[in-house]
Amino acid sequence: MTNGLENVVAAETVLSDVDGQAGRLIIRGRSLDELAGRASFEDVVALLLEGFVDGLPADLPAALGRARAEVFAEVSALDAGLLARSPIEAMRALLARLADDEDAATALRLIAAPAVFTAAVVRAQAGHAPMAPDPALSHAADVLRMLRGAPASEPEARALDAYLVTVCDHGLNASTFAARAVASTRAGLTSAVLAGLGALKGPLHGGAPGPIIGMLDEIGAPENARPWIEAQLDQGERLMGFGHRVYKVRDPRADALKAAVRQLGARHGRLEFAEAVEAAALAVLKDRKPDRALQTNVEFYTALLLEALAFPPDAFTCVFAMGRVAGWIAHAREQALGGRLIRPQSVYVGPRPRRAA
Ligand code: ACO
């Protein structure tokens, strides 16, 4: 009996393929190397949705800009109760206000929503008024502007764009599976995205990068890395940013993101320090689990990149959702158009009722 559906094939897809042995990711026939740093987030949204969402506008960047402006109206629903929650919980609540349809306008609003709502929540939590979107900007540049209240530099917008492209889709990960299961009931795109968001939030999936900053801050200096890591593992804790269900070699997205951090010029010495912690972690994991191929996953350098872009660590998972929402929607539509209801079986191992005397 497999616990975790390891190696179970639950869908056929033309959207993405993860080769865990070779460390390769393909998105609709293109390799990640071909896309990251070359295609924009808007390009990969078009690539993923083509053929799955009817009536996609030809000028997708402009349509996504308009969608950002439309969903901004929901920000007025932010109240003290929501602002007391974590950014992902507040963002999820705003997203749940969107209508549950399947058309192109709904798809674009859902892609716009995590970006607009996250920026508004982070600003409001810091005591600033939310900023309305500028539909003329690229998605990445507008996210940073809405977050900070001032335009971001060109390299910063490029770095965020590269991140959103890098995480836009990744096979049948837990959140995409959750989105597909909901879509298979024909519930609608907003419900599917909410399912994806719920699954993404957990620390074993998209919730890992925030705590990585906590780990780096606690370690403080390279010479503390090994003892700190040993102590964590002694307590039965897992190291965030390491290990993956599918990749048995280094996650190719880790290096794409590391390159983006380097180009951005992270805080002096921060990247070198993180590399020292990574090397110590890999060495300890190899000693402790020689039969498991535990490698660096996407989240380790995600944390460094989003820190360099001045996102607060408790909003890192929201930024992941800004990119992955494109994949959730494409998968939800692929499932709704061609798939059957997802309804696996369970094996009952509990007690049987007593036979009546
Ligand atoms: N730190 C310490 N030990 C680990 C780690 C880790 N990061 N990852 C796996 N292990 C250990 C497990 O304890 C287990 O040991 P055991 O065989 O003695 O019980 C063994 O390695 C195998 O782990 P599994 O639980 O079988 O791996 P699984 O495929 O279920 O989990 C996961 C993958 C959840 C990513 C895991 O590696 C983990 O918890 N990593 C830390 C959290 C993290 O970085 N999450 C982000 C993942 S990337 C993403 O979702 C975008």
PDB file of C-alpha atoms in Angstrom, residues 52-349:
ATOM      1  CA  PHE A  52      -7.722  25.391 -22.617  1.00  0.00           C
ATOM      2  CA  VAL A  53      -9.404  28.769 -22.130  1.00  0.00           C
ATOM      3  CA  ASP A  54     -11.677  30.071 -24.921  1.00  0.00           C
ATOM      4  CA  GLY A  55     -11.479  33.686 -26.036  1.00  0.00           C
ATOM      5  CA  LEU A  56      -8.076  34.570 -24.567  1.00  0.00           C
ATOM      6  CA  PRO A  57      -7.327  38.153 -25.722  1.00  0.00           C
ATOM      7  CA  ALA A  58      -4.513  38.496 -28.269  1.00  0.00           C
ATOM      8  CA  ASP A  59      -2.898  41.254 -26.180  1.00  0.00           C
ATOM      9  CA  LEU A  60      -2.569  39.221 -23.003  1.00  0.00           C
ATOM     10  CA  PRO A  61      -0.319  41.653 -21.067  1.00  0.00           C
ATOM     11  CA  ALA A  62      -2.916  44.421 -21.511  1.00  0.00           C
ATOM     12  CA  ALA A  63      -5.787  42.085 -20.576  1.00  0.00           C
ATOM     13  CA  LEU A  64      -3.929  40.911 -17.462  1.00  0.00           C
ATOM     14  CA  GLY A  65      -3.333  44.563 -16.543  1.00  0.00           C
ATOM     15  CA  ARG A  66      -7.081  45.246 -16.837  1.00  0.00           C
ATOM     16  CA  ALA A  67      -7.789  42.143 -14.755  1.00  0.00           C
ATOM     17  CA  ARG A  68      -5.515  43.505 -12.002  1.00  0.00           C
ATOM     18  CA  ALA A  69      -7.481  46.743 -12.014  1.00  0.00           C
ATOM     19  CA  GLU A  70     -10.797  44.828 -11.837  1.00  0.00           C
ATOM     20  CA  VAL A  71      -9.880  42.634  -8.890  1.00  0.00           C
ATOM     21  CA  PHE A  72      -8.500  45.611  -6.944  1.00  0.00           C
ATOM     22  CA  ALA A  73     -12.149  46.463  -6.141  1.00  0.00           C
ATOM     23  CA  GLU A  74     -12.208  43.467  -3.762  1.00  0.00           C
ATOM     24  CA  VAL A  75      -9.427  44.995  -1.630  1.00  0.00           C
ATOM     25  CA  SER A  76     -12.065  47.193   0.035  1.00  0.00           C
ATOM     26  CA  ALA A  77     -13.225  44.014   1.839  1.00  0.00           C
ATOM     27  CA  LEU A  78      -9.976  43.886   3.848  1.00  0.00           C
ATOM     28  CA  ASP A  79     -10.933  44.449   7.467  1.00  0.00           C
ATOM     29  CA  ALA A  80      -9.136  44.311  10.820  1.00  0.00           C
ATOM     30  CA  GLY A  81     -10.011  40.630  11.232  1.00  0.00           C
ATOM     31  CA  LEU A  82      -8.388  39.672   7.937  1.00  0.00           C
ATOM     32  CA  LEU A  83      -5.397  41.929   8.522  1.00  0.00           C
ATOM     33  CA  ALA A  84      -4.706  40.107  11.782  1.00  0.00           C
ATOM     34  CA  ARG A  85      -4.218  36.879   9.791  1.00  0.00           C
ATOM     35  CA  SER A  86      -1.126  35.766   7.889  1.00  0.00           C
ATOM     36  CA  PRO A  87      -0.816  37.263   4.377  1.00  0.00           C
ATOM     37  CA  ILE A  88      -1.731  33.963   2.730  1.00  0.00           C
ATOM     38  CA  GLU A  89      -4.914  33.588   4.803  1.00  0.00           C
ATOM     39  CA  ALA A  90      -5.977  37.180   4.099  1.00  0.00           C
ATOM     40  CA  MET A  91      -5.172  36.791   0.389  1.00  0.00           C
ATOM     41  CA  ARG A  92      -7.113  33.500   0.254  1.00  0.00           C
ATOM     42  CA  ALA A  93     -10.166  35.156   1.811  1.00  0.00           C
ATOM     43  CA  LEU A  94     -10.152  37.952  -0.794  1.00  0.00           C
ATOM     44  CA  LEU A  95      -9.684  35.453  -3.598  1.00  0.00           C
ATOM     45  CA  ALA A  96     -12.715  33.485  -2.370  1.00  0.00           C
ATOM     46  CA  ARG A  97     -14.861  36.537  -3.181  1.00  0.00           C
ATOM     47  CA  LEU A  98     -14.325  36.060  -6.952  1.00  0.00           C
ATOM     48  CA  ALA A  99     -17.038  34.398  -9.030  1.00  0.00           C
ATOM     49  CA  ASP A 100     -16.696  30.706  -9.894  1.00  0.00           C
ATOM     50  CA  ASP A 101     -16.739  30.653 -13.717  1.00  0.00           C
ATOM     51  CA  GLU A 102     -14.657  29.020 -16.441  1.00  0.00           C
ATOM     52  CA  ASP A 103     -14.286  31.830 -19.011  1.00  0.00           C
ATOM     53  CA  ALA A 104     -11.207  33.822 -20.048  1.00  0.00           C
ATOM     54  CA  ALA A 105     -12.149  36.855 -17.928  1.00  0.00           C
ATOM     55  CA  THR A 106     -12.379  34.669 -14.796  1.00  0.00           C
ATOM     56  CA  ALA A 107      -9.079  32.947 -15.610  1.00  0.00           C
ATOM     57  CA  LEU A 108      -7.276  36.289 -15.979  1.00  0.00           C
ATOM     58  CA  ARG A 109      -8.842  37.723 -12.810  1.00  0.00           C
ATOM     59  CA  LEU A 110      -7.667  34.650 -10.893  1.00  0.00           C
ATOM     60  CA  ILE A 111      -4.141  35.065 -12.290  1.00  0.00           C
ATOM     61  CA  ALA A 112      -4.192  38.751 -11.328  1.00  0.00           C
ATOM     62  CA  ALA A 113      -5.664  38.167  -7.878  1.00  0.00           C
ATOM     63  CA  PRO A 114      -2.749  36.710  -5.827  1.00  0.00           C
ATOM     64  CA  ALA A 115      -0.503  39.574  -7.009  1.00  0.00           C
ATOM     65  CA  VAL A 116      -2.957  42.398  -6.295  1.00  0.00           C
ATOM     66  CA  PHE A 117      -4.236  40.993  -2.997  1.00  0.00           C
ATOM     67  CA  THR A 118      -0.796  40.103  -1.628  1.00  0.00           C
ATOM     68  CA  ALA A 119       0.590  43.576  -2.316  1.00  0.00           C
ATOM     69  CA  ALA A 120      -2.503  45.164  -0.719  1.00  0.00           C
ATOM     70  CA  VAL A 121      -2.360  42.932   2.371  1.00  0.00           C
ATOM     71  CA  VAL A 122       1.379  43.457   2.932  1.00  0.00           C
ATOM     72  CA  ARG A 123       1.018  47.236   2.595  1.00  0.00           C
ATOM     73  CA  ALA A 124      -2.045  47.400   4.806  1.00  0.00           C
ATOM     74  CA  GLN A 125      -0.350  45.265   7.473  1.00  0.00           C
ATOM     75  CA  ALA A 126       2.545  47.741   7.431  1.00  0.00           C
ATOM     76  CA  GLY A 127       0.072  50.604   7.960  1.00  0.00           C
ATOM     77  CA  HIS A 128       0.060  51.926   4.362  1.00  0.00           C
ATOM     78  CA  ALA A 129      -2.907  52.374   2.030  1.00  0.00           C
ATOM     79  CA  PRO A 130      -3.125  49.705  -0.708  1.00  0.00           C
ATOM     80  CA  MET A 131      -1.965  50.948  -4.120  1.00  0.00           C
ATOM     81  CA  ALA A 132      -4.136  50.556  -7.195  1.00  0.00           C
ATOM     82  CA  PRO A 133      -2.603  48.583 -10.086  1.00  0.00           C
ATOM     83  CA  ASP A 134      -1.077  50.253 -13.143  1.00  0.00           C
ATOM     84  CA  PRO A 135      -2.459  48.166 -16.034  1.00  0.00           C
ATOM     85  CA  ALA A 136       0.223  49.490 -18.404  1.00  0.00           C
ATOM     86  CA  LEU A 137       3.083  47.822 -16.495  1.00  0.00           C
ATOM     87  CA  SER A 138       4.247  44.230 -16.749  1.00  0.00           C
ATOM     88  CA  HIS A 139       2.757  41.949 -14.099  1.00  0.00           C
ATOM     89  CA  ALA A 140       6.086  41.630 -12.244  1.00  0.00           C
ATOM     90  CA  ALA A 141       6.863  45.372 -12.313  1.00  0.00           C
ATOM     91  CA  ASP A 142       3.351  46.200 -11.110  1.00  0.00           C
ATOM     92  CA  VAL A 143       3.508  43.722  -8.202  1.00  0.00           C
ATOM     93  CA  LEU A 144       6.687  45.375  -6.915  1.00  0.00           C
ATOM     94  CA  ARG A 145       5.277  48.877  -7.410  1.00  0.00           C
ATOM     95  CA  MET A 146       2.039  48.000  -5.577  1.00  0.00           C
ATOM     96  CA  LEU A 147       4.037  46.378  -2.778  1.00  0.00           C
ATOM     97  CA  ARG A 148       6.429  49.292  -2.221  1.00  0.00           C
ATOM     98  CA  GLY A 149       4.407  52.285  -3.343  1.00  0.00           C
ATOM     99  CA  ALA A 150       7.221  53.234  -5.739  1.00  0.00           C
ATOM    100  CA  PRO A 151       8.462  51.838  -9.064  1.00  0.00           C
ATOM    101  CA  ALA A 152      10.925  48.949  -8.918  1.00  0.00           C
ATOM    102  CA  SER A 153      14.160  48.981 -10.895  1.00  0.00           C
ATOM    103  CA  GLU A 154      14.339  47.139 -14.197  1.00  0.00           C
ATOM    104  CA  PRO A 155      16.633  44.351 -12.823  1.00  0.00           C
ATOM    105  CA  GLU A 156      14.262  43.809  -9.877  1.00  0.00           C
ATOM    106  CA  ALA A 157      11.229  43.472 -12.153  1.00  0.00           C
ATOM    107  CA  ARG A 158      13.219  41.093 -14.372  1.00  0.00           C
ATOM    108  CA  ALA A 159      14.219  38.976 -11.365  1.00  0.00           C
ATOM    109  CA  LEU A 160      10.616  38.652 -10.131  1.00  0.00           C
ATOM    110  CA  ASP A 161       9.487  37.883 -13.667  1.00  0.00           C
ATOM    111  CA  ALA A 162      12.103  35.100 -13.915  1.00  0.00           C
ATOM    112  CA  TYR A 163      10.852  33.694 -10.588  1.00  0.00           C
ATOM    113  CA  LEU A 164       7.192  33.678 -11.686  1.00  0.00           C
ATOM    114  CA  VAL A 165       8.173  31.884 -14.908  1.00  0.00           C
ATOM    115  CA  THR A 166      10.310  29.372 -12.997  1.00  0.00           C
ATOM    116  CA  VAL A 167       7.472  28.297 -10.678  1.00  0.00           C
ATOM    117  CA  CYS A 168       4.505  28.593 -13.098  1.00  0.00           C
ATOM    118  CA  ASP A 169       3.914  24.835 -13.374  1.00  0.00           C
ATOM    119  CA  HIS A 170       5.486  21.617 -12.151  1.00  0.00           C
ATOM    120  CA  GLY A 171       3.671  18.397 -12.998  1.00  0.00           C
ATOM    121  CA  LEU A 172       1.253  16.855 -10.532  1.00  0.00           C
ATOM    122  CA  ASN A 173       2.532  18.447  -7.322  1.00  0.00           C
ATOM    123  CA  ALA A 174       0.193  18.440  -4.299  1.00  0.00           C
ATOM    124  CA  SER A 175      -1.473  21.794  -5.036  1.00  0.00           C
ATOM    125  CA  THR A 176      -1.980  21.046  -8.725  1.00  0.00           C
ATOM    126  CA  PHE A 177      -3.454  17.658  -7.862  1.00  0.00           C
ATOM    127  CA  ALA A 178      -5.820  19.356  -5.387  1.00  0.00           C
ATOM    128  CA  ALA A 179      -6.838  21.873  -8.075  1.00  0.00           C
ATOM    129  CA  ARG A 180      -7.444  19.069 -10.589  1.00  0.00           C
ATOM    130  CA  ALA A 181      -9.502  17.032  -8.106  1.00  0.00           C
ATOM    131  CA  VAL A 182     -11.804  20.009  -7.527  1.00  0.00           C
ATOM    132  CA  ALA A 183     -11.948  20.830 -11.261  1.00  0.00           C
ATOM    133  CA  SER A 184     -12.926  17.222 -11.980  1.00  0.00           C
ATOM    134  CA  THR A 185     -16.229  17.861 -10.172  1.00  0.00           C
ATOM    135  CA  ARG A 186     -16.847  20.849 -12.559  1.00  0.00           C
ATOM    136  CA  ALA A 187     -16.948  23.185  -9.540  1.00  0.00           C
ATOM    137  CA  GLY A 188     -15.390  26.178 -11.380  1.00  0.00           C
ATOM    138  CA  LEU A 189     -12.009  27.852 -11.575  1.00  0.00           C
ATOM    139  CA  THR A 190     -12.136  29.878  -8.362  1.00  0.00           C
ATOM    140  CA  SER A 191     -12.847  26.728  -6.347  1.00  0.00           C
ATOM    141  CA  ALA A 192      -9.983  24.913  -8.077  1.00  0.00           C
ATOM    142  CA  VAL A 193      -7.560  27.778  -7.366  1.00  0.00           C
ATOM    143  CA  LEU A 194      -8.654  27.915  -3.715  1.00  0.00           C
ATOM    144  CA  ALA A 195      -7.936  24.189  -3.416  1.00  0.00           C
ATOM    145  CA  GLY A 196      -4.481  24.741  -4.907  1.00  0.00           C
ATOM    146  CA  LEU A 197      -3.815  27.626  -2.552  1.00  0.00           C
ATOM    147  CA  GLY A 198      -4.856  25.571   0.473  1.00  0.00           C
ATOM    148  CA  ALA A 199      -2.447  22.774  -0.449  1.00  0.00           C
ATOM    149  CA  LEU A 200       0.379  25.161  -1.323  1.00  0.00           C
ATOM    150  CA  LYS A 201       0.305  26.791   2.108  1.00  0.00           C
ATOM    151  CA  GLY A 202       1.743  23.800   3.991  1.00  0.00           C
ATOM    152  CA  PRO A 203       5.454  23.724   4.913  1.00  0.00           C
ATOM    153  CA  LEU A 204       6.024  20.470   3.021  1.00  0.00           C
ATOM    154  CA  HIS A 205       5.055  22.281  -0.183  1.00  0.00           C
ATOM    155  CA  GLY A 206       4.985  26.065  -0.756  1.00  0.00           C
ATOM    156  CA  GLY A 207       5.203  27.093   2.888  1.00  0.00           C
ATOM    157  CA  ALA A 208       8.924  26.263   3.131  1.00  0.00           C
ATOM    158  CA  PRO A 209      10.684  29.458   1.946  1.00  0.00           C
ATOM    159  CA  GLY A 210       9.593  31.787   4.777  1.00  0.00           C
ATOM    160  CA  PRO A 211      11.104  29.553   7.494  1.00  0.00           C
ATOM    161  CA  ILE A 212      14.337  29.322   5.459  1.00  0.00           C
ATOM    162  CA  ILE A 213      15.016  32.978   6.290  1.00  0.00           C
ATOM    163  CA  GLY A 214      14.432  32.130   9.965  1.00  0.00           C
ATOM    164  CA  MET A 215      16.928  29.265   9.628  1.00  0.00           C
ATOM    165  CA  LEU A 216      19.584  31.489   8.003  1.00  0.00           C
ATOM    166  CA  ASP A 217      19.092  34.189  10.630  1.00  0.00           C
ATOM    167  CA  GLU A 218      19.365  31.703  13.503  1.00  0.00           C
ATOM    168  CA  ILE A 219      22.527  30.146  12.045  1.00  0.00           C
ATOM    169  CA  GLY A 220      24.026  33.617  11.659  1.00  0.00           C
ATOM    170  CA  ALA A 221      27.566  32.623  10.591  1.00  0.00           C
ATOM    171  CA  PRO A 222      28.953  29.811   8.376  1.00  0.00           C
ATOM    172  CA  GLU A 223      30.771  28.077  11.259  1.00  0.00           C
ATOM    173  CA  ASN A 224      27.445  27.628  13.109  1.00  0.00           C
ATOM    174  CA  ALA A 225      25.784  25.873  10.183  1.00  0.00           C
ATOM    175  CA  ARG A 226      26.789  22.288  10.858  1.00  0.00           C
ATOM    176  CA  PRO A 227      26.030  22.234  14.621  1.00  0.00           C
ATOM    177  CA  TRP A 228      22.714  24.046  14.081  1.00  0.00           C
ATOM    178  CA  ILE A 229      21.658  21.588  11.386  1.00  0.00           C
ATOM    179  CA  GLU A 230      22.744  18.579  13.460  1.00  0.00           C
ATOM    180  CA  ALA A 231      20.716  19.869  16.411  1.00  0.00           C
ATOM    181  CA  GLN A 232      17.618  20.345  14.247  1.00  0.00           C
ATOM    182  CA  LEU A 233      17.824  16.826  12.872  1.00  0.00           C
ATOM    183  CA  ASP A 234      18.461  15.438  16.388  1.00  0.00           C
ATOM    184  CA  GLN A 235      15.128  16.967  17.387  1.00  0.00           C
ATOM    185  CA  GLY A 236      13.432  15.180  14.474  1.00  0.00           C
ATOM    186  CA  GLU A 237      12.947  18.388  12.473  1.00  0.00           C
ATOM    187  CA  ARG A 238      13.236  18.587   8.685  1.00  0.00           C
ATOM    188  CA  LEU A 239      15.446  21.128   6.953  1.00  0.00           C
ATOM    189  CA  MET A 240      13.324  23.457   4.861  1.00  0.00           C
ATOM    190  CA  GLY A 241      14.550  23.793   1.280  1.00  0.00           C
ATOM    191  CA  PHE A 242      15.901  20.254   0.975  1.00  0.00           C
ATOM    192  CA  GLY A 243      14.413  17.010  -0.333  1.00  0.00           C
ATOM    193  CA  HIS A 244      11.807  16.419  -3.015  1.00  0.00           C
ATOM    194  CA  ARG A 245       9.355  13.665  -3.880  1.00  0.00           C
ATOM    195  CA  VAL A 246      10.327  13.579  -7.550  1.00  0.00           C
ATOM    196  CA  TYR A 247      13.824  15.066  -7.922  1.00  0.00           C
ATOM    197  CA  LYS A 248      16.570  12.681  -6.932  1.00  0.00           C
ATOM    198  CA  VAL A 249      19.143  15.140  -8.273  1.00  0.00           C
ATOM    199  CA  ARG A 250      19.379  18.868  -7.754  1.00  0.00           C
ATOM    200  CA  ASP A 251      16.138  20.699  -8.615  1.00  0.00           C
ATOM    201  CA  PRO A 252      16.914  22.592 -11.853  1.00  0.00           C
ATOM    202  CA  ARG A 253      14.887  25.548 -10.589  1.00  0.00           C
ATOM    203  CA  ALA A 254      17.342  26.050  -7.693  1.00  0.00           C
ATOM    204  CA  ASP A 255      20.109  27.124 -10.063  1.00  0.00           C
ATOM    205  CA  ALA A 256      17.811  29.277 -12.214  1.00  0.00           C
ATOM    206  CA  LEU A 257      16.854  31.186  -9.062  1.00  0.00           C
ATOM    207  CA  LYS A 258      20.386  31.358  -7.704  1.00  0.00           C
ATOM    208  CA  ALA A 259      21.422  33.011 -10.987  1.00  0.00           C
ATOM    209  CA  ALA A 260      18.603  35.527 -10.559  1.00  0.00           C
ATOM    210  CA  VAL A 261      19.746  36.345  -6.990  1.00  0.00           C
ATOM    211  CA  ARG A 262      23.304  36.808  -8.195  1.00  0.00           C
ATOM    212  CA  GLN A 263      22.239  39.189 -10.979  1.00  0.00           C
ATOM    213  CA  LEU A 264      20.229  41.183  -8.511  1.00  0.00           C
ATOM    214  CA  GLY A 265      23.167  41.635  -6.171  1.00  0.00           C
ATOM    215  CA  ALA A 266      21.721  40.374  -2.896  1.00  0.00           C
ATOM    216  CA  ARG A 267      22.745  41.934   0.447  1.00  0.00           C
ATOM    217  CA  HIS A 268      26.541  41.853   0.801  1.00  0.00           C
ATOM    218  CA  GLY A 269      27.760  38.332   1.536  1.00  0.00           C
ATOM    219  CA  ARG A 270      24.232  36.884   1.891  1.00  0.00           C
ATOM    220  CA  LEU A 271      24.495  34.584  -1.134  1.00  0.00           C
ATOM    221  CA  GLU A 272      27.924  33.275  -0.090  1.00  0.00           C
ATOM    222  CA  PHE A 273      26.600  32.633   3.419  1.00  0.00           C
ATOM    223  CA  ALA A 274      23.564  30.782   2.038  1.00  0.00           C
ATOM    224  CA  GLU A 275      25.864  28.687  -0.151  1.00  0.00           C
ATOM    225  CA  ALA A 276      27.884  27.719   2.932  1.00  0.00           C
ATOM    226  CA  VAL A 277      24.695  26.712   4.784  1.00  0.00           C
ATOM    227  CA  GLU A 278      23.530  24.745   1.737  1.00  0.00           C
ATOM    228  CA  ALA A 279      26.856  22.875   1.530  1.00  0.00           C
ATOM    229  CA  ALA A 280      26.725  22.045   5.262  1.00  0.00           C
ATOM    230  CA  ALA A 281      23.113  20.866   4.986  1.00  0.00           C
ATOM    231  CA  LEU A 282      23.845  18.609   2.015  1.00  0.00           C
ATOM    232  CA  ALA A 283      26.851  17.114   3.809  1.00  0.00           C
ATOM    233  CA  VAL A 284      24.872  16.404   7.003  1.00  0.00           C
ATOM    234  CA  LEU A 285      21.886  14.976   5.097  1.00  0.00           C
ATOM    235  CA  LYS A 286      24.247  12.700   3.163  1.00  0.00           C
ATOM    236  CA  ASP A 287      25.802  11.462   6.427  1.00  0.00           C
ATOM    237  CA  ARG A 288      22.438  10.930   8.101  1.00  0.00           C
ATOM    238  CA  LYS A 289      20.463   9.490   5.168  1.00  0.00           C
ATOM    239  CA  PRO A 290      23.065   7.851   2.896  1.00  0.00           C
ATOM    240  CA  ASP A 291      20.384   5.823   1.100  1.00  0.00           C
ATOM    241  CA  ARG A 292      18.210   8.872   0.275  1.00  0.00           C
ATOM    242  CA  ALA A 293      19.193  11.368  -2.415  1.00  0.00           C
ATOM    243  CA  LEU A 294      18.272  14.550  -0.523  1.00  0.00           C
ATOM    244  CA  GLN A 295      19.156  17.622  -2.567  1.00  0.00           C
ATOM    245  CA  THR A 296      18.436  21.342  -2.574  1.00  0.00           C
ATOM    246  CA  ASN A 297      14.903  22.119  -3.771  1.00  0.00           C
ATOM    247  CA  VAL A 298      13.412  25.234  -5.361  1.00  0.00           C
ATOM    248  CA  GLU A 299      12.548  26.846  -2.030  1.00  0.00           C
ATOM    249  CA  PHE A 300      16.082  27.476  -0.773  1.00  0.00           C
ATOM    250  CA  TYR A 301      17.024  30.095  -3.379  1.00  0.00           C
ATOM    251  CA  THR A 302      13.423  31.279  -3.623  1.00  0.00           C
ATOM    252  CA  ALA A 303      13.874  32.528  -0.074  1.00  0.00           C
ATOM    253  CA  LEU A 304      17.034  34.451  -0.993  1.00  0.00           C
ATOM    254  CA  LEU A 305      15.479  35.959  -4.096  1.00  0.00           C
ATOM    255  CA  LEU A 306      12.259  37.090  -2.429  1.00  0.00           C
ATOM    256  CA  GLU A 307      14.232  38.496   0.497  1.00  0.00           C
ATOM    257  CA  ALA A 308      16.377  40.502  -1.939  1.00  0.00           C
ATOM    258  CA  LEU A 309      13.183  41.817  -3.525  1.00  0.00           C
ATOM    259  CA  ALA A 310      12.004  43.001  -0.076  1.00  0.00           C
ATOM    260  CA  PHE A 311       8.984  40.714   0.283  1.00  0.00           C
ATOM    261  CA  PRO A 312       8.400  39.918   3.963  1.00  0.00           C
ATOM    262  CA  PRO A 313       9.087  36.210   4.688  1.00  0.00           C
ATOM    263  CA  ASP A 314       5.514  35.591   5.836  1.00  0.00           C
ATOM    264  CA  ALA A 315       4.339  36.544   2.323  1.00  0.00           C
ATOM    265  CA  PHE A 316       6.749  34.281   0.389  1.00  0.00           C
ATOM    266  CA  THR A 317       4.115  31.581  -0.151  1.00  0.00           C
ATOM    267  CA  CYS A 318       1.791  34.220  -1.631  1.00  0.00           C
ATOM    268  CA  VAL A 319       4.476  35.089  -4.185  1.00  0.00           C
ATOM    269  CA  PHE A 320       4.788  31.409  -5.073  1.00  0.00           C
ATOM    270  CA  ALA A 321       1.009  31.406  -5.646  1.00  0.00           C
ATOM    271  CA  MET A 322       1.344  34.434  -7.994  1.00  0.00           C
ATOM    272  CA  GLY A 323       3.314  32.209 -10.374  1.00  0.00           C
ATOM    273  CA  ARG A 324       1.757  28.793  -9.770  1.00  0.00           C
ATOM    274  CA  VAL A 325      -1.809  30.067 -10.243  1.00  0.00           C
ATOM    275  CA  ALA A 326      -1.181  29.927 -14.018  1.00  0.00           C
ATOM    276  CA  GLY A 327      -0.445  26.205 -13.798  1.00  0.00           C
ATOM    277  CA  TRP A 328      -3.438  25.521 -11.520  1.00  0.00           C
ATOM    278  CA  ILE A 329      -5.801  27.140 -14.007  1.00  0.00           C
ATOM    279  CA  ALA A 330      -4.339  25.348 -17.017  1.00  0.00           C
ATOM    280  CA  HIS A 331      -4.515  21.989 -15.208  1.00  0.00           C
ATOM    281  CA  ALA A 332      -8.035  22.676 -13.937  1.00  0.00           C
ATOM    282  CA  ARG A 333      -9.214  23.398 -17.487  1.00  0.00           C
ATOM    283  CA  GLU A 334      -7.374  20.379 -18.906  1.00  0.00           C
ATOM    284  CA  GLN A 335      -9.048  18.195 -16.272  1.00  0.00           C
ATOM    285  CA  ALA A 336     -12.503  19.717 -16.760  1.00  0.00           C
ATOM    286  CA  LEU A 337     -12.309  19.401 -20.552  1.00  0.00           C
ATOM    287  CA  GLY A 338     -10.946  15.903 -20.862  1.00  0.00           C
ATOM    288  CA  GLY A 339     -10.834  14.158 -17.521  1.00  0.00           C
ATOM    289  CA  ARG A 340     -13.309  12.102 -15.537  1.00  0.00           C
ATOM    290  CA  LEU A 341     -14.344  12.729 -11.954  1.00  0.00           C
ATOM    291  CA  ILE A 342     -11.341  11.984  -9.698  1.00  0.00           C
ATOM    292  CA  ARG A 343     -12.627   9.454  -7.213  1.00  0.00           C
ATOM    293  CA  PRO A 344     -10.040   6.972  -5.909  1.00  0.00           C
ATOM    294  CA  GLN A 345     -10.736   4.129  -3.508  1.00  0.00           C
ATOM    295  CA  SER A 346      -9.637   3.653   0.066  1.00  0.00           C
ATOM    296  CA  VAL A 347      -9.123   0.389   1.914  1.00  0.00           C
ATOM    297  CA  TYR A 348     -11.177   0.194   5.092  1.00  0.00           C
ATOM    298  CA  VAL A 349      -8.995  -0.992   7.971  1.00  0.00           C
TER     299      VAL A 349
END
